[in-house]
């Protein structure tokens, strides 16, 4: 397609006269049949690339997006432009998602947005296999790389979905990628180097500072900074409790501040976000949960009260300031006190060999007709692996072809009648009445809730599971019953031979140790970045392999001659043998009486460094006074001491 036609199409559909940097190249590559990788900073029009391409490609564009809220925003935006876009998500009723599928099938819908988890559903995979798809778009594509800061295990499976579904084209979108992540992403989807499009990273209106600051003086320093800055701002902290504490401190000092984190309910978060947009709240004190999908252009300052999680996080978070192009300040109150905590979280997420073996054993024991069923939360509790690393482990098992996901279902259906059974039945013809009667017969009512005995229903009445679920969904949809489904169960096919391989546990353990090392080195890169003697803007740009930024920006603390030297943290208390002994005794006692298992060395280390795990949560470890007593001490050092104590 020639550039003039493309530009008039842009004007017609989106009302813009011209493309922004990089957009045209990406669109032309896609329309020319070349898979592409686009690295544009947040807010610079990444989405337009696929939206324009979708309009000119013959078949469906399938967009994989990590965030439900973002998906819905995009669909609303596109529909507003008269472009047929839909999403399938977990908040929809059965009937709604059926309707979307019909729109897709009839080729009315041009763009379909789904979450990566949707691919686990066998029915969805079957459905999409029957549809001609021109382009697969992967948003936040850095999630695919284990070198990236936000690795999502399920993303690793996208290249094989692309192959299985025979989708000819891929577009990867991200705001942040190091040279290594870039290479990794391109390789996994076979994207040629000349089809990687990266626009400049440098933001000339942001003033970056690293301000060395002791933990004790952070509150005061923050107050002084807010006094100097005018306008709205975000203060980023690591822990939810810190968010609440800092916000309340600011309010007491007369600043209109609110905390914002994942521990709050959705309505509360919405309301705070709304007040911030309306400038009724000046400062938001937030954990990382805040900012995705926020489109406030006049944020005048971003303060990092704690160390950010990574350079990628830092860059995205400061990037939320000054979208309107006006001068904005970004300050990090830096010391290394939080460093050990950051590192310890990494160690806490690495499952040990025993835990990995417990998962492999669970598959062995649960094997029936070469299939294995599991509920993630239960499995996490049972094997003592936190949910995210557990997901990573299952994906590794998938990539090794030990397990293959089949489908997921709800193990429990409960409902209450909103009308009498007779009245409900009277609305259906005789054959449907008969079917509903079968369902109700196998749903004994206790007080008001009826619990469906699905197994009995399926075996005794010889009906299909999907038809039962469709019927319940239908009744709920019409308001005739209130339906609750619980305990999402995932079903996998198992390759017994591969499962029995003696090296399996060992190679998985090695994988997690390597992953742990990658994350630890990323934290070290972060610390080095804040103490760099080179211009911060230039360092940031070069970290992301962008060599177009000026070498000396003139508006960062390093350019002003202030090179940060961060104090090494005080190690806190010395490790006390008596504390180790008491902890071990208490844990032994609790593990054997409440969990019927023996305590592992890592569980003991986690207790002392204040890292929770499913087992520690169950025995209410947090309420013990020695829980986290050595959180300032590096995990490796604690481990050494615990190991020595174990031998005594
Ligand atoms: Zn500079």
Coordinates of C-alpha atoms and ligand atoms in Angstrom, one line a residue:
X1 CA 0.0 0.0 0.0
X2 CA 1.4 3.4 -1.0
X3 CA 2.1 6.0 1.7
X4 CA -0.6 8.4 0.5
X5 CA -3.4 5.8 0.7
X6 CA -2.1 4.8 4.1
X7 CA -2.2 8.4 5.3
X8 CA -5.7 9.0 4.0
X9 CA -6.8 5.9 5.8
X10 CA -5.3 7.2 9.0
X11 CA -7.1 10.5 8.6
X12 CA -10.4 8.7 7.7
X13 CA -10.4 6.3 10.7
X14 CA -8.4 8.1 13.4
X15 CA -8.5 11.7 12.4
X16 CA -4.7 12.2 12.4
X17 CA -2.9 14.0 9.6
X18 CA 0.3 12.1 9.9
X19 CA 2.0 9.2 11.7
X20 CA 4.2 9.5 14.7
X21 CA 7.7 8.2 14.8
X22 CA 8.0 4.5 13.8
X23 CA 4.3 3.8 13.2
X24 CA 4.4 4.0 9.4
X25 CA 7.4 1.7 9.2
X26 CA 5.8 -0.9 11.4
X27 CA 2.5 -0.8 9.5
X28 CA 4.2 -1.1 6.1
X29 CA 6.3 -4.0 7.2
X30 CA 3.2 -5.9 8.5
X31 CA 1.2 -5.1 5.3
X32 CA 4.3 -6.3 3.4
X33 CA 4.1 -9.6 5.2
X34 CA 6.9 -9.2 7.7
X35 CA 6.5 -9.9 11.4
X36 CA 7.8 -7.0 13.4
X37 CA 8.8 -5.9 16.9
X38 CA 8.0 -2.3 17.9
X39 CA 9.6 -0.7 20.9
X40 CA 8.0 2.6 21.6
X41 CA 7.9 4.4 24.9
X42 CA 4.5 4.4 26.7
X43 CA 2.1 6.9 25.4
X44 CA 3.6 7.1 21.9
X45 CA 1.0 5.3 19.9
X46 CA 2.1 1.6 19.9
X47 CA -1.5 0.4 19.6
X48 CA -2.2 2.4 16.4
X49 CA 0.3 0.1 14.6
X50 CA -1.9 -2.9 14.9
X51 CA -5.2 -1.0 14.7
X52 CA -4.2 0.4 11.3
X53 CA -2.8 -2.9 10.1
X54 CA -5.9 -4.8 11.1
X55 CA -8.0 -2.5 8.9
X56 CA -6.0 -3.5 5.8
X57 CA -5.3 -7.2 6.5
X58 CA -7.8 -9.7 5.0
X59 CA -8.6 -11.7 8.2
X60 CA -8.8 -11.4 11.9
X61 CA -6.3 -9.6 14.1
X62 CA -5.9 -11.4 17.4
X63 CA -4.5 -9.3 20.3
X64 CA -3.0 -10.9 23.4
X65 CA -3.1 -8.4 26.2
X66 CA -2.1 -8.9 29.9
X67 CA -4.6 -6.5 31.5
X68 CA -8.4 -6.8 31.4
X69 CA -8.9 -3.1 32.0
X70 CA -6.6 -2.1 29.1
X71 CA -8.4 -4.5 26.9
X72 CA -11.8 -3.0 27.6
X73 CA -10.5 0.5 27.1
X74 CA -9.1 -0.4 23.7
X75 CA -12.3 -2.1 22.6
X76 CA -14.3 1.0 23.7
X77 CA -11.9 3.3 21.8
X78 CA -12.0 1.2 18.6
X79 CA -15.8 0.9 18.7
X80 CA -15.9 4.7 19.1
X81 CA -14.0 4.9 15.8
X82 CA -16.4 2.6 14.1
X83 CA -14.0 -0.3 14.1
X84 CA -15.4 -3.7 14.9
X85 CA -13.5 -4.9 17.9
X86 CA -14.4 -7.3 20.7
X87 CA -12.8 -9.0 23.6
X88 CA -13.4 -12.4 25.4
X89 CA -12.7 -12.2 29.1
X90 CA -13.5 -13.9 32.3
X91 CA -16.0 -11.3 33.4
X92 CA -18.4 -12.1 30.6
X93 CA -21.3 -14.5 30.8
X94 CA -21.4 -17.6 28.7
X95 CA -23.9 -16.0 26.4
X96 CA -21.8 -12.9 26.0
X97 CA -18.7 -14.8 24.9
X98 CA -20.8 -16.9 22.6
X99 CA -22.1 -13.7 21.0
X100 CA -18.5 -12.5 20.5
X101 CA -17.5 -15.8 18.9
X102 CA -20.4 -15.5 16.5
X103 CA -19.3 -12.0 15.5
X104 CA -15.8 -13.4 14.9
X105 CA -17.0 -16.3 12.9
X106 CA -19.2 -14.2 10.7
X107 CA -16.1 -12.1 10.0
X108 CA -17.9 -9.1 11.2
X109 CA -15.3 -8.5 14.0
X110 CA -11.9 -7.4 12.8
X111 CA -10.0 -7.3 16.1
X112 CA -10.4 -9.8 18.9
X113 CA -8.6 -9.2 22.2
X114 CA -7.9 -12.0 24.7
X115 CA -5.8 -12.7 27.7
X116 CA -2.9 -15.2 27.4
X117 CA -4.7 -17.5 29.8
X118 CA -7.6 -17.9 27.3
X119 CA -5.3 -20.2 25.3
X120 CA -5.4 -22.8 28.1
X121 CA -9.0 -23.3 27.3
X122 CA -9.2 -26.2 24.8
X123 CA -12.5 -25.0 23.5
X124 CA -11.1 -21.6 22.7
X125 CA -8.1 -23.2 20.9
X126 CA -10.5 -25.2 18.8
X127 CA -12.6 -22.2 18.0
X128 CA -9.7 -20.0 17.0
X129 CA -8.3 -22.9 14.9
X130 CA -11.4 -22.7 12.8
X131 CA -11.0 -18.9 12.1
X132 CA -8.6 -17.4 9.6
X133 CA -6.2 -15.1 11.5
X134 CA -3.9 -12.7 9.7
X135 CA -2.0 -11.2 12.6
X136 CA -1.2 -12.1 16.2
X137 CA -0.3 -9.0 18.3
X138 CA 1.4 -9.5 21.6
X139 CA 1.1 -6.5 23.9
X140 CA 3.7 -6.1 26.7
X141 CA 5.8 -8.6 24.8
X142 CA 8.8 -8.3 27.1
X143 CA 6.8 -10.6 29.4
X144 CA 8.0 -13.4 27.2
X145 CA 11.6 -13.0 28.1
X146 CA 13.1 -14.5 31.2
X147 CA 15.7 -11.7 31.0
X148 CA 12.8 -9.2 31.2
X149 CA 11.6 -7.6 34.3
X150 CA 8.1 -8.9 34.2
X151 CA 8.4 -12.4 33.0
X152 CA 5.0 -14.1 32.6
X153 CA 5.4 -17.9 32.2
X154 CA 2.3 -18.3 30.0
X155 CA 3.8 -15.9 27.4
X156 CA 6.5 -18.5 26.7
X157 CA 3.9 -20.6 25.0
X158 CA 2.8 -17.9 22.5
X159 CA 5.3 -18.9 19.8
X160 CA 4.0 -22.4 19.7
X161 CA 0.4 -21.2 19.6
X162 CA 1.3 -19.1 16.6
X163 CA 2.7 -22.2 14.9
X164 CA -0.2 -24.4 15.9
X165 CA -2.8 -21.9 14.8
X166 CA -0.8 -21.2 11.6
X167 CA -1.0 -17.4 12.1
X168 CA 1.3 -15.9 9.4
X169 CA 2.2 -12.6 11.0
X170 CA 3.2 -11.4 14.5
X171 CA 3.6 -7.9 15.9
X172 CA 5.3 -7.6 19.3
X173 CA 4.8 -4.4 21.2
X174 CA 6.7 -3.2 24.3
X175 CA 7.8 0.0 25.9
X176 CA 11.0 -1.3 27.5
X177 CA 13.5 -3.9 26.3
X178 CA 17.2 -4.3 26.8
X179 CA 19.4 -5.5 24.0
X180 CA 19.2 -9.0 25.4
X181 CA 15.4 -9.0 25.8
X182 CA 15.0 -7.6 22.3
X183 CA 17.2 -10.4 20.9
X184 CA 15.3 -13.0 22.9
X185 CA 11.9 -11.8 21.8
X186 CA 12.9 -11.6 18.1
X187 CA 14.4 -15.0 18.2
X188 CA 11.4 -16.7 19.7
X189 CA 9.1 -15.3 16.9
X190 CA 11.7 -15.4 14.1
X191 CA 11.7 -11.7 13.5
X192 CA 14.4 -10.3 11.3
X193 CA 16.7 -7.7 12.8
X194 CA 15.7 -5.2 10.2
X195 CA 12.1 -5.5 11.3
X196 CA 12.8 -4.3 14.8
X197 CA 11.6 -0.7 15.1
X198 CA 12.7 1.3 18.1
X199 CA 12.0 5.0 18.6
X200 CA 13.9 7.3 20.8
X201 CA 13.6 6.9 24.5
X202 CA 14.8 10.2 25.8
X203 CA 12.3 12.6 27.4
X204 CA 13.8 16.1 27.5
X205 CA 11.1 17.4 29.9
X206 CA 11.9 15.0 32.7
X207 CA 14.4 16.1 35.3
X208 CA 15.9 13.0 37.0
X209 CA 17.6 13.0 40.4
X210 CA 19.0 10.4 42.7
X211 CA 18.9 11.8 46.2
X212 CA 20.8 9.8 48.9
X213 CA 18.6 9.8 51.9
X214 CA 18.5 7.7 55.2
X215 CA 15.4 5.8 55.9
X216 CA 14.7 7.9 59.0
X217 CA 14.7 11.2 57.1
X218 CA 12.6 10.1 54.1
X219 CA 9.3 11.4 55.4
X220 CA 10.7 14.8 56.1
X221 CA 12.6 15.0 52.7
X222 CA 9.4 13.9 50.9
X223 CA 7.5 16.7 52.6
X224 CA 10.1 19.3 51.5
X225 CA 10.1 18.0 47.9
X226 CA 6.3 18.2 47.7
X227 CA 6.5 21.7 49.1
X228 CA 8.8 22.7 46.3
X229 CA 6.9 21.0 43.5
X230 CA 3.5 22.2 42.4
X231 CA 0.8 20.0 40.9
X232 CA -0.1 16.4 41.0
X233 CA 2.4 13.6 41.8
X234 CA 2.9 9.9 42.4
X235 CA 5.0 8.5 45.3
X236 CA 6.0 4.9 44.6
X237 CA 6.6 2.6 47.6
X238 CA 7.3 -1.2 47.7
X239 CA 4.9 -2.4 50.5
X240 CA 1.2 -1.8 50.9
X241 CA 1.7 -0.9 54.5
X242 CA 4.2 1.8 53.6
X243 CA 1.7 3.2 51.1
X244 CA -0.9 3.6 53.9
X245 CA 1.7 5.0 56.4
X246 CA 3.2 7.5 54.0
X247 CA -0.2 8.7 52.8
X248 CA -1.4 9.2 56.4
X249 CA 1.8 11.1 57.3
X250 CA 1.3 13.4 54.3
X251 CA -2.4 14.0 55.2
X252 CA -1.4 14.9 58.7
X253 CA 1.0 17.4 57.2
X254 CA -1.8 19.0 55.2
X255 CA -1.2 17.3 51.8
X256 CA -4.2 15.9 50.0
X257 CA -2.7 12.4 49.7
X258 CA -4.3 8.9 49.3
X259 CA -2.7 5.5 49.3
X260 CA -3.4 3.1 46.4
X261 CA -2.6 -0.6 46.3
X262 CA -3.8 -4.1 45.5
X263 CA -5.0 -4.7 49.0
X264 CA -7.9 -2.3 48.6
X265 CA -11.1 -3.2 47.0
X266 CA -11.9 -2.2 43.4
X267 CA -14.5 0.4 44.2
X268 CA -12.1 2.2 46.5
X269 CA -9.3 2.2 44.0
X270 CA -11.6 3.5 41.2
X271 CA -12.8 6.3 43.4
X272 CA -9.2 7.3 44.4
X273 CA -8.2 7.2 40.7
X274 CA -11.1 9.3 39.8
X275 CA -10.3 12.0 42.5
X276 CA -6.7 12.0 41.2
X277 CA -7.8 12.6 37.6
X278 CA -10.1 15.4 38.9
X279 CA -7.2 17.0 40.8
X280 CA -9.1 16.5 44.1
X281 CA -6.3 14.3 45.4
X282 CA -2.8 15.9 44.8
X283 CA -0.6 13.0 45.7
X284 CA -1.1 9.2 45.3
X285 CA 1.2 7.0 47.4
X286 CA 1.1 3.7 45.4
X287 CA 2.6 0.3 45.1
X288 CA 3.3 -0.9 41.6
X289 CA -0.4 -1.6 41.1
X290 CA -0.9 2.1 40.2
X291 CA -0.3 3.5 36.8
X292 CA -1.1 0.9 34.2
X293 CA -3.8 2.4 32.1
X294 CA -3.7 5.8 33.8
X295 CA -3.8 8.6 31.3
X296 CA -3.2 11.7 33.3
X297 CA -1.0 14.1 31.3
X298 CA -0.2 16.7 33.9
X299 CA 1.6 14.6 36.5
X300 CA 4.3 17.0 37.6
X301 CA 6.4 14.8 39.8
X302 CA 7.2 11.1 40.5
X303 CA 9.0 10.3 43.7
X304 CA 10.5 6.8 44.5
X305 CA 10.3 6.5 48.2
X306 CA 11.7 3.0 48.0
X307 CA 14.0 1.4 45.5
X308 CA 12.0 0.4 42.4
X309 CA 11.9 -3.2 41.5
X310 CA 14.1 -2.9 38.4
X311 CA 15.4 -0.3 35.9
X312 CA 12.5 -1.2 33.6
X313 CA 10.0 -0.4 36.4
X314 CA 11.9 2.8 37.2
X315 CA 11.8 3.9 33.5
X316 CA 8.0 3.1 33.2
X317 CA 7.2 4.8 36.4
X318 CA 9.1 8.0 35.8
X319 CA 7.6 7.9 32.3
X320 CA 4.2 8.6 33.8
X321 CA 5.3 12.2 34.6
X322 CA 5.0 15.0 32.1
X323 CA 3.0 13.4 29.3
X324 CA 1.9 16.9 28.4
X325 CA 5.5 17.7 27.6
X326 CA 5.8 20.2 30.5
X327 CA 8.8 20.2 32.8
X328 CA 8.4 17.5 35.5
X329 CA 10.6 16.2 38.4
X330 CA 11.5 12.6 39.1
X331 CA 13.4 12.0 42.4
X332 CA 14.4 8.8 44.0
X333 CA 15.1 8.8 47.7
X334 CA 17.9 6.3 47.7
X335 CA 19.6 4.1 50.2
X336 CA 20.4 0.4 50.2
X337 CA 18.3 -0.5 53.2
X338 CA 15.7 -2.1 51.0
X339 CA 18.2 -4.0 48.9
X340 CA 18.3 -7.1 51.1
X341 CA 14.5 -7.2 51.1
X342 CA 14.4 -7.1 47.3
X343 CA 16.9 -9.8 47.1
X344 CA 15.2 -12.0 49.7
X345 CA 12.0 -11.8 47.8
X346 CA 13.8 -13.4 44.8
X347 CA 15.2 -16.2 47.0
X348 CA 11.8 -16.7 48.5
X349 CA 10.3 -17.4 45.1
X350 CA 12.7 -20.1 44.2
X351 CA 11.1 -23.5 44.9
X352 CA 13.6 -26.0 46.4
X353 CA 14.2 -29.5 45.0
X354 CA 11.8 -31.1 47.6
X355 CA 9.0 -28.8 46.6
X356 CA 9.6 -29.5 42.9
X357 CA 9.6 -33.2 43.6
X358 CA 6.3 -32.8 45.5
X359 CA 4.7 -31.4 42.3
X360 CA 6.1 -34.2 40.2
X361 CA 4.8 -36.7 42.8
X362 CA 1.4 -35.1 42.8
X363 CA 1.2 -35.7 39.0
X364 CA 2.3 -39.3 39.4
X365 CA -0.2 -40.0 42.1
X366 CA -3.1 -38.1 40.5
X367 CA -2.6 -39.7 37.1
X368 CA -5.8 -41.2 35.7
X369 CA -6.2 -42.2 32.1
X370 CA -3.0 -40.3 31.3
X371 CA -4.6 -37.1 32.6
X372 CA -3.9 -35.0 35.7
X373 CA -6.3 -32.5 37.3
X374 CA -5.2 -29.8 39.6
X375 CA -6.4 -26.7 41.4
X376 CA -3.6 -24.2 41.6
X377 CA -4.3 -22.8 45.1
X378 CA -4.6 -26.2 46.6
X379 CA -1.4 -27.4 44.8
X380 CA 0.4 -24.3 46.0
X381 CA -0.6 -25.0 49.6
X382 CA 0.2 -28.6 49.4
X383 CA 3.6 -28.3 47.8
X384 CA 4.6 -25.0 49.5
X385 CA 5.4 -23.2 46.3
X386 CA 4.0 -19.7 45.9
X387 CA 1.5 -19.2 43.0
X388 CA 3.6 -17.4 40.5
X389 CA 6.6 -19.7 40.7
X390 CA 4.2 -22.6 40.6
X391 CA 2.8 -21.3 37.3
X392 CA 6.3 -21.0 36.0
X393 CA 7.0 -24.6 37.0
X394 CA 3.9 -25.9 35.2
X395 CA 4.9 -23.9 32.1
X396 CA 8.3 -25.5 32.2
X397 CA 6.7 -28.9 32.4
X398 CA 4.6 -27.9 29.4
X399 CA 7.6 -26.8 27.4
X400 CA 9.3 -30.1 28.2
X401 CA 6.1 -31.8 26.9
X402 CA 5.6 -33.5 30.2
X403 CA 2.1 -32.1 30.4
X404 CA -0.2 -30.5 27.9
X405 CA -3.1 -28.3 29.0
X406 CA -6.5 -29.6 27.9
X407 CA -9.1 -27.4 29.5
X408 CA -10.2 -25.9 32.8
X409 CA -13.5 -26.3 34.6
X410 CA -15.2 -25.2 37.8
X411 CA -15.3 -28.0 40.3
X412 CA -18.1 -26.6 42.3
X413 CA -21.4 -25.1 41.2
X414 CA -23.8 -23.6 43.8
X415 CA -26.9 -21.7 43.1
X416 CA -30.0 -20.3 44.8
X417 CA -33.4 -20.0 43.2
X418 CA -34.7 -16.5 42.6
X419 CA -38.2 -18.0 41.7
X420 CA -40.0 -21.2 42.6
X421 CA -38.8 -24.2 40.6
X422 CA -42.3 -24.6 39.1
X423 CA -42.3 -21.0 37.8
X424 CA -38.8 -21.5 36.3
X425 CA -39.8 -24.8 34.6
X426 CA -43.0 -23.3 33.2
X427 CA -41.0 -21.0 31.0
X428 CA -39.5 -24.0 29.0
X429 CA -40.7 -26.6 26.6
X430 CA -41.1 -30.2 27.7
X431 CA -37.7 -31.5 26.6
X432 CA -35.9 -28.6 28.3
X433 CA -38.0 -29.0 31.4
X434 CA -36.9 -32.6 31.5
X435 CA -33.3 -31.6 31.3
X436 CA -33.6 -29.0 34.0
X437 CA -35.4 -31.4 36.2
X438 CA -32.4 -33.7 35.9
X439 CA -30.1 -30.9 37.0
X440 CA -32.2 -29.9 39.9
X441 CA -32.6 -33.5 41.0
X442 CA -28.8 -33.7 41.5
X443 CA -28.6 -30.4 43.3
X444 CA -29.6 -30.9 46.9
X445 CA -30.6 -27.7 48.7
X446 CA -29.1 -26.8 52.1
X447 CA -30.8 -23.8 53.6
X448 CA -30.9 -21.7 50.5
X449 CA -28.0 -22.9 48.4
X450 CA -28.2 -25.8 46.0
X451 CA -24.9 -27.6 45.3
X452 CA -24.7 -29.5 42.0
X453 CA -23.3 -33.0 42.2
X454 CA -21.9 -32.9 38.7
X455 CA -20.4 -36.4 38.8
X456 CA -23.7 -38.0 39.7
X457 CA -25.5 -36.0 37.1
X458 CA -23.1 -36.9 34.3
X459 CA -22.9 -40.6 35.1
X460 CA -26.5 -41.3 36.0
X461 CA -28.3 -39.1 33.4
X462 CA -25.7 -39.5 30.6
X463 CA -25.7 -35.8 29.8
X464 CA -22.9 -33.6 28.5
X465 CA -21.0 -31.4 30.9
X466 CA -20.9 -28.4 28.5
X467 CA -24.7 -28.6 28.1
X468 CA -25.2 -28.5 31.9
X469 CA -23.0 -25.5 32.2
X470 CA -24.7 -23.8 29.3
X471 CA -28.1 -24.3 31.0
X472 CA -26.9 -23.0 34.4
X473 CA -25.4 -20.0 32.7
X474 CA -28.6 -19.4 30.8
X475 CA -30.7 -19.5 34.0
X476 CA -28.2 -17.1 35.7
X477 CA -28.3 -14.8 32.7
X478 CA -32.1 -14.6 32.9
X479 CA -31.9 -13.9 36.6
X480 CA -33.8 -17.1 37.4
X481 CA -31.0 -18.3 39.7
X482 CA -27.9 -16.8 41.3
X483 CA -24.9 -18.9 40.3
X484 CA -21.6 -19.3 42.0
X485 CA -18.8 -21.3 40.5
X486 CA -15.7 -22.0 42.5
X487 CA -12.4 -23.9 42.4
X488 CA -11.1 -23.6 38.9
X489 CA -9.7 -27.0 38.0
X490 CA -7.1 -27.4 35.3
X491 CA -6.8 -30.6 33.3
X492 CA -3.6 -31.8 31.6
X493 CA -2.6 -34.7 29.4
X494 CA 0.5 -36.3 30.8
X495 CA 3.4 -38.0 29.0
X496 CA 4.2 -40.7 31.5
X497 CA 7.6 -41.6 30.0
X498 CA 8.8 -38.0 30.2
X499 CA 7.4 -37.6 33.7
X500 CA 9.3 -40.7 34.8
X501 CA 12.6 -39.4 33.6
X502 CA 15.1 -39.5 36.5
X503 CA 16.6 -36.1 35.5
X504 CA 13.3 -34.2 35.5
X505 CA 13.4 -32.8 39.1
X506 CA 17.1 -32.0 38.8
X507 CA 16.8 -30.1 35.5
X508 CA 13.8 -28.1 36.9
X509 CA 15.8 -27.2 40.0
X510 CA 18.7 -26.1 37.9
X511 CA 16.3 -23.9 35.8
X512 CA 15.0 -22.1 38.9
X513 CA 18.5 -21.5 40.3
X514 CA 19.5 -20.0 37.0
X515 CA 16.4 -17.8 37.0
X516 CA 17.2 -16.7 40.5
X517 CA 20.7 -15.6 39.4
X518 CA 19.3 -13.6 36.5
X519 CA 17.0 -11.7 38.9
X520 CA 19.7 -11.1 41.4
X521 CA 22.0 -9.6 38.7
X522 CA 19.2 -7.4 37.6
X523 CA 19.0 -6.0 41.1
X524 CA 22.7 -5.4 41.1
X525 CA 22.4 -3.5 37.8
X526 CA 19.8 -1.3 39.4
X527 CA 22.0 -0.4 42.3
X528 CA 24.9 0.3 39.9
X529 CA 22.6 2.5 37.8
X530 CA 21.7 4.8 40.7
X531 CA 25.4 5.3 41.5
X532 CA 26.5 5.9 37.9
X533 CA 28.9 8.7 37.1
X534 CA 27.3 9.1 33.7
X535 CA 24.3 11.2 32.8
X536 CA 21.2 9.4 34.1
X537 CA 19.2 10.0 30.9
X538 CA 22.1 8.7 28.8
X539 CA 22.6 5.7 31.1
X540 CA 18.9 4.8 30.9
X541 CA 18.8 5.1 27.2
X542 CA 21.8 3.0 26.7
X543 CA 20.5 0.3 29.1
X544 CA 17.6 0.0 26.7
X545 CA 19.9 -0.1 23.7
X546 CA 18.9 3.4 22.5
X547 CA 21.9 5.4 21.4
X548 CA 20.1 8.5 20.2
X549 CA 19.9 10.3 23.5
X550 CA 22.3 13.1 24.3
X551 CA 25.4 12.1 26.3
X552 CA 24.9 14.9 28.8
X553 CA 21.3 16.0 29.2
X554 CA 22.0 18.9 31.6
X555 CA 18.9 18.2 33.6
X556 CA 19.8 15.2 35.8
X557 CA 21.6 15.0 39.2
X558 CA 24.7 13.6 37.6
X559 CA 24.9 16.4 35.0
X560 CA 24.6 18.8 38.0
X561 CA 27.7 17.1 39.5
X562 CA 25.9 15.1 42.2
X563 CA 27.0 11.5 41.8
X564 CA 25.1 9.4 44.3
X565 CA 27.1 7.3 46.8
X566 CA 24.7 5.0 48.6
X567 CA 25.6 3.8 52.1
X568 CA 25.7 0.0 52.6
X569 CA 23.0 -0.9 55.0
X570 CA 23.7 -1.7 58.6
X571 CA 23.5 -5.5 58.9
X572 CA 21.1 -5.2 61.8
X573 CA 21.3 -7.7 64.6
X574 CA 24.0 -10.4 64.6
X575 CA 22.6 -13.8 64.1
X576 CA 21.9 -15.3 67.5
X577 CA 22.2 -19.1 67.9
X578 CA 19.5 -19.1 70.5
X579 CA 17.0 -17.5 68.1
X580 CA 17.9 -20.1 65.5
X581 CA 17.3 -22.9 67.9
X582 CA 14.0 -21.5 69.2
X583 CA 12.8 -20.9 65.6
X584 CA 13.7 -24.4 64.6
X585 CA 11.9 -25.9 67.6
X586 CA 8.8 -23.9 67.0
X587 CA 8.7 -24.7 63.3
X588 CA 9.3 -28.4 63.9
X589 CA 6.5 -28.5 66.4
X590 CA 4.1 -26.6 64.1
X591 CA 5.0 -28.5 60.9
X592 CA 4.6 -31.9 62.5
X593 CA 1.4 -31.1 64.3
X594 CA -0.4 -28.9 61.8
X595 CA 1.1 -29.9 58.5
X596 CA 2.3 -33.4 59.1
X597 CA 5.6 -32.9 57.5
X598 CA 9.1 -31.9 58.3
X599 CA 10.3 -28.4 58.2
X600 CA 12.9 -27.7 55.4
X601 CA 16.0 -25.5 55.8
X602 CA 14.6 -23.0 53.3
X603 CA 11.3 -22.7 55.3
X604 CA 13.4 -21.8 58.3
X605 CA 15.4 -19.2 56.4
X606 CA 12.2 -17.7 55.0
X607 CA 10.7 -17.4 58.4
X608 CA 13.8 -15.6 59.7
X609 CA 14.0 -13.2 56.7
X610 CA 10.2 -12.5 56.8
X611 CA 9.2 -14.2 53.5
X612 CA 5.9 -15.9 53.6
X613 CA 5.1 -19.2 51.9
X614 CA 1.9 -21.2 51.8
X615 CA 3.0 -23.4 54.7
X616 CA 4.2 -20.5 56.8
X617 CA 0.8 -18.8 56.2
X618 CA -1.0 -21.8 57.4
X619 CA 0.8 -22.0 60.7
X620 CA 0.4 -18.2 61.1
X621 CA 4.1 -17.6 61.3
X622 CA 3.6 -13.9 60.9
X623 CA 2.2 -13.6 64.4
X624 CA 5.5 -14.9 65.9
X625 CA 7.8 -12.3 67.2
X626 CA 10.9 -13.7 65.5
X627 CA 9.2 -13.8 62.1
X628 CA 11.4 -11.6 59.9
X629 CA 13.8 -10.8 62.7
X630 CA 16.7 -11.0 60.3
X631 CA 15.1 -9.3 57.3
X632 CA 18.1 -7.0 56.9
X633 CA 20.5 -9.9 56.6
X634 CA 21.2 -11.4 53.2
X635 CA 19.4 -14.7 52.6
X636 CA 22.7 -16.5 51.7
X637 CA 24.2 -15.6 55.0
X638 CA 21.1 -16.7 57.0
X639 CA 21.1 -20.0 55.0
X640 CA 24.7 -20.6 56.0
X641 CA 23.9 -20.2 59.7
X642 CA 20.8 -22.2 59.6
X643 CA 22.6 -25.0 57.8
X644 CA 25.3 -25.0 60.5
X645 CA 22.7 -25.0 63.3
X646 CA 20.8 -27.8 61.6
X647 CA 23.9 -30.1 61.9
X648 CA 24.2 -29.5 65.7
Ligands
LIG1 ZN1 22.1 14.1 32.5

